[in-house]
Amino acid sequence: MFRRLFPYFLLIVVVFALLTSCSTMRPVEFEKISEELMVQIDRIQDDYLSAMNDKKISELLTFYSITHGSFTENDSSELLVLFKVKDVPHAGGLDRTIAAVYDADTYLLKSQKTFMADHVSIQLLTGENQRKYILYIGSVTYQGYTTYSIELFEIEKDGWHSKAVSSETFTENEAFAFTNDTLQVFNLSYIDNAPVYDYKYTLYWDSVEATFRKEML
């Protein structure tokens, strides 16, 4: 029974973690700057936005969340803003998300990256000097079978750089769930076309080394 219900539990955990990791939206305040932030998104860096050049950027994006922190360097005052892309076909990622970093004082765009999946989870991890790292977990379902992808990013002034999530080696049959700085790893298999998630191990975020470990320090 637990195996059958686990996919629903996993979805609840991911959604809850995403909501609690982002700053609370204040619609009245952010409405004034949302357009200023949105119009700076570089359409050339996203092939779908480039292909839809007959539409305004406001017709293509939805302002999703905003979080204050230090992303591109220590002690910087910046904003991480997530935009959801509207009405994307399955091939383009149903939950296509653009993550953009802005200067918190000038609202000028510094960097952006597109994430493509049916379900996109963007988590913030704190490293040394309170600098933030980005953990991306995505899942894509095709013909009833789901595959997961996971990446850890450090954002520098020259762009987003992928880092090793852990010294552990992940396989294409594994699934992931993140909450409270811990990463749960599962083996994903199917019985009669129904997904079965078998727990494998837990990884813990090491803020000093900026990676996940099996041992909690």
Short mmCIF file of C-alpha atoms in Angstrom, two decimals:
data_model
loop_
_atom_site.label_atom_id
_atom_site.label_comp_id
_atom_site.label_asym_id
_atom_site.label_seq_id
_atom_site.Cartn_x
_atom_site.Cartn_y
_atom_site.Cartn_z
CA MET A 1 0.00 0.00 0.00
CA PHE A 2 2.80 2.44 0.92
CA ARG A 3 4.48 1.86 -2.44
CA ARG A 4 1.27 2.65 -4.28
CA LEU A 5 0.67 5.84 -2.31
CA PHE A 6 4.28 7.01 -2.31
CA PRO A 7 4.11 8.99 -5.61
CA TYR A 8 1.41 11.19 -4.07
CA PHE A 9 3.43 11.63 -0.87
CA LEU A 10 6.50 12.52 -2.94
CA LEU A 11 4.56 15.18 -4.84
CA ILE A 12 3.31 16.72 -1.58
CA VAL A 13 6.85 16.84 -0.15
CA VAL A 14 8.28 18.51 -3.26
CA VAL A 15 5.49 21.10 -3.48
CA PHE A 16 5.71 21.92 0.23
CA ALA A 17 9.51 22.30 0.05
CA LEU A 18 9.25 24.61 -2.96
CA LEU A 19 6.68 26.84 -1.30
CA THR A 20 8.57 27.10 1.98
CA SER A 21 11.94 27.77 0.30
CA CYS A 22 10.73 30.94 -1.42
CA SER A 23 10.01 34.26 0.21
CA THR A 24 6.37 35.15 0.77
CA MET A 25 4.96 37.14 -2.11
CA ARG A 26 3.65 40.64 -1.38
CA PRO A 27 1.43 41.33 -4.42
CA VAL A 28 0.97 45.07 -3.93
CA GLU A 29 4.70 45.75 -3.62
CA PHE A 30 5.94 43.30 -6.25
CA GLU A 31 3.30 44.24 -8.81
CA LYS A 32 5.09 47.56 -9.27
CA ILE A 33 8.39 45.94 -10.21
CA SER A 34 7.25 42.69 -11.87
CA GLU A 35 7.01 44.26 -15.31
CA GLU A 36 10.42 45.90 -14.93
CA LEU A 37 11.93 42.54 -14.06
CA MET A 38 10.08 40.58 -16.72
CA VAL A 39 10.90 42.80 -19.70
CA GLN A 40 14.61 42.30 -19.08
CA ILE A 41 14.46 38.54 -19.73
CA ASP A 42 16.65 37.77 -22.74
CA ARG A 43 14.46 35.88 -25.20
CA ILE A 44 17.49 34.81 -27.22
CA GLN A 45 18.66 32.62 -24.33
CA ASP A 46 15.42 30.60 -24.47
CA ASP A 47 14.54 28.89 -27.75
CA TYR A 48 10.81 28.81 -27.00
CA LEU A 49 10.63 32.53 -26.22
CA SER A 50 12.66 33.23 -29.34
CA ALA A 51 10.25 31.20 -31.48
CA MET A 52 7.27 33.11 -30.04
CA ASN A 53 8.61 36.51 -31.06
CA ASP A 54 5.19 37.62 -32.26
CA LYS A 55 4.01 37.78 -28.62
CA LYS A 56 4.93 40.18 -25.85
CA ILE A 57 7.01 38.80 -23.02
CA SER A 58 4.12 39.46 -20.62
CA GLU A 59 1.96 37.11 -22.71
CA LEU A 60 4.50 34.33 -22.34
CA LEU A 61 5.63 34.54 -18.72
CA THR A 62 3.97 34.39 -15.31
CA PHE A 63 5.69 35.98 -12.31
CA TYR A 64 6.00 33.08 -9.86
CA SER A 65 8.26 33.87 -6.88
CA ILE A 66 11.05 36.10 -5.63
CA THR A 67 13.74 35.48 -3.00
CA HIS A 68 16.37 37.85 -1.62
CA GLY A 69 19.92 36.58 -1.05
CA SER A 70 23.53 36.42 -2.21
CA PHE A 71 23.81 34.38 -5.39
CA THR A 72 26.67 35.50 -7.64
CA GLU A 73 29.14 36.44 -4.89
CA ASN A 74 29.44 36.65 -1.12
CA ASP A 75 27.61 39.51 0.62
CA SER A 76 25.84 40.61 -2.56
CA SER A 77 22.29 41.90 -2.37
CA GLU A 78 20.37 40.12 -5.11
CA LEU A 79 16.99 38.72 -6.07
CA LEU A 80 16.26 35.28 -7.50
CA VAL A 81 13.05 35.50 -9.50
CA LEU A 82 11.23 32.51 -10.98
CA PHE A 83 9.00 32.89 -14.02
CA LYS A 84 6.76 30.14 -15.37
CA VAL A 85 6.40 29.97 -19.16
CA LYS A 86 2.77 29.78 -20.27
CA ASP A 87 1.17 27.14 -22.51
CA VAL A 88 4.33 25.24 -23.41
CA PRO A 89 3.89 21.98 -25.36
CA HIS A 90 5.08 18.78 -23.71
CA ALA A 91 8.25 18.68 -25.79
CA GLY A 92 9.22 22.09 -24.42
CA GLY A 93 8.67 21.15 -20.78
CA LEU A 94 5.16 21.54 -19.36
CA ASP A 95 6.54 23.28 -16.25
CA ARG A 96 9.18 25.28 -18.13
CA THR A 97 10.74 27.71 -15.65
CA ILE A 98 13.12 30.65 -16.05
CA ALA A 99 15.28 31.50 -13.05
CA ALA A 100 16.76 34.99 -13.14
CA VAL A 101 19.13 36.85 -10.80
CA TYR A 102 18.80 40.63 -10.40
CA ASP A 103 20.59 43.31 -8.45
CA ALA A 104 18.32 44.00 -5.46
CA ASP A 105 18.97 47.74 -5.54
CA THR A 106 18.79 48.54 -9.25
CA TYR A 107 16.60 45.59 -10.38
CA LEU A 108 18.99 45.07 -13.30
CA LEU A 109 19.23 41.54 -14.70
CA LYS A 110 22.52 39.75 -14.01
CA SER A 111 21.93 36.17 -15.14
CA GLN A 112 19.20 33.77 -16.23
CA LYS A 113 18.69 30.06 -16.92
CA THR A 114 15.84 27.98 -18.31
CA PHE A 115 14.75 24.67 -16.75
CA MET A 116 12.62 22.30 -18.85
CA ALA A 117 10.59 19.44 -17.35
CA ASP A 118 7.02 18.38 -16.66
CA HIS A 119 7.65 19.22 -13.00
CA VAL A 120 10.39 21.66 -11.99
CA SER A 121 11.61 22.07 -8.42
CA ILE A 122 14.08 24.86 -7.59
CA GLN A 123 15.54 24.70 -4.08
CA LEU A 124 17.92 27.13 -2.39
CA LEU A 125 20.83 25.82 -0.35
CA THR A 126 22.99 27.97 1.91
CA GLY A 127 26.76 27.71 1.73
CA GLU A 128 29.54 29.56 3.51
CA ASN A 129 29.02 33.30 4.07
CA GLN A 130 25.28 32.74 3.46
CA ARG A 131 25.81 32.41 -0.29
CA LYS A 132 23.04 30.51 -2.04
CA TYR A 133 23.33 27.47 -4.28
CA ILE A 134 20.56 26.21 -6.55
CA LEU A 135 19.34 22.61 -6.50
CA TYR A 136 17.23 21.64 -9.51
CA ILE A 137 15.10 18.49 -9.57
CA GLY A 138 13.03 17.81 -12.66
CA SER A 139 10.80 14.97 -13.77
CA VAL A 140 9.42 14.08 -17.19
CA THR A 141 6.71 11.51 -17.87
CA TYR A 142 6.45 9.89 -21.30
CA GLN A 143 4.06 7.05 -22.15
CA GLY A 144 3.44 6.50 -18.45
CA TYR A 145 7.10 6.26 -17.42
CA THR A 146 8.82 8.98 -15.40
CA THR A 147 12.50 9.91 -15.37
CA TYR A 148 14.18 12.30 -12.95
CA SER A 149 17.08 14.69 -13.39
CA ILE A 150 19.01 16.56 -10.72
CA GLU A 151 21.68 19.29 -10.85
CA LEU A 152 23.43 21.56 -8.38
CA PHE A 153 24.41 25.05 -9.54
CA GLU A 154 26.73 27.75 -8.31
CA ILE A 155 25.97 31.10 -9.93
CA GLU A 156 28.94 33.26 -10.85
CA LYS A 157 29.07 36.62 -12.59
CA ASP A 158 29.74 34.83 -15.89
CA GLY A 159 26.83 32.40 -15.59
CA TRP A 160 25.51 29.21 -13.99
CA HIS A 161 28.08 26.49 -13.25
CA SER A 162 27.11 22.89 -12.58
CA LYS A 163 28.68 21.24 -9.51
CA ALA A 164 28.71 17.65 -8.35
CA VAL A 165 25.57 17.01 -6.31
CA SER A 166 27.37 14.33 -4.32
CA SER A 167 30.23 11.85 -4.55
CA GLU A 168 27.50 9.23 -4.98
CA THR A 169 26.79 8.11 -8.55
CA PHE A 170 23.15 8.46 -9.60
CA THR A 171 21.47 6.25 -12.20
CA GLU A 172 18.64 6.98 -14.62
CA ASN A 173 16.31 4.75 -12.57
CA GLU A 174 16.52 6.90 -9.45
CA ALA A 175 14.05 9.46 -8.11
CA PHE A 176 14.63 12.28 -5.66
CA ALA A 177 12.77 14.21 -2.96
CA PHE A 178 14.21 17.19 -1.10
CA THR A 179 13.20 18.79 2.19
CA ASN A 180 14.99 20.51 5.08
CA ASP A 181 18.46 20.27 3.53
CA THR A 182 18.16 16.51 3.05
CA LEU A 183 17.92 14.65 -0.24
CA GLN A 184 16.08 11.33 -0.31
CA VAL A 185 17.11 8.93 -3.07
CA PHE A 186 14.77 6.19 -4.32
CA ASN A 187 14.96 3.45 -6.90
CA LEU A 188 12.09 3.85 -9.35
CA SER A 189 10.67 0.74 -11.00
CA TYR A 190 7.31 -0.31 -12.43
CA ILE A 191 4.92 -3.17 -11.71
CA ASP A 192 1.98 -3.49 -14.10
CA ASN A 193 2.78 0.04 -15.33
CA ALA A 194 2.44 1.41 -11.79
CA PRO A 195 5.49 3.24 -10.33
CA VAL A 196 7.20 1.70 -7.29
CA TYR A 197 9.55 3.86 -5.21
CA ASP A 198 12.03 1.92 -3.06
CA TYR A 199 14.01 4.00 -0.58
CA LYS A 200 17.79 3.73 -1.05
CA TYR A 201 19.51 6.30 1.17
CA THR A 202 19.53 9.88 2.46
CA LEU A 203 22.05 12.60 1.64
CA TYR A 204 22.71 15.63 3.86
CA TRP A 205 23.75 19.11 2.72
CA ASP A 206 27.28 20.10 3.73
CA SER A 207 27.28 23.91 3.69
CA VAL A 208 31.07 24.15 4.05
CA GLU A 209 31.93 21.92 1.08
CA ALA A 210 28.73 22.82 -0.81
CA THR A 211 27.79 19.22 -1.58
CA PHE A 212 25.58 16.40 -0.30
CA ARG A 213 27.04 13.66 1.92
CA LYS A 214 25.75 10.42 3.38
CA GLU A 215 27.05 11.42 6.80
CA MET A 216 25.44 14.25 8.72
CA LEU A 217 28.18 16.59 9.99
#
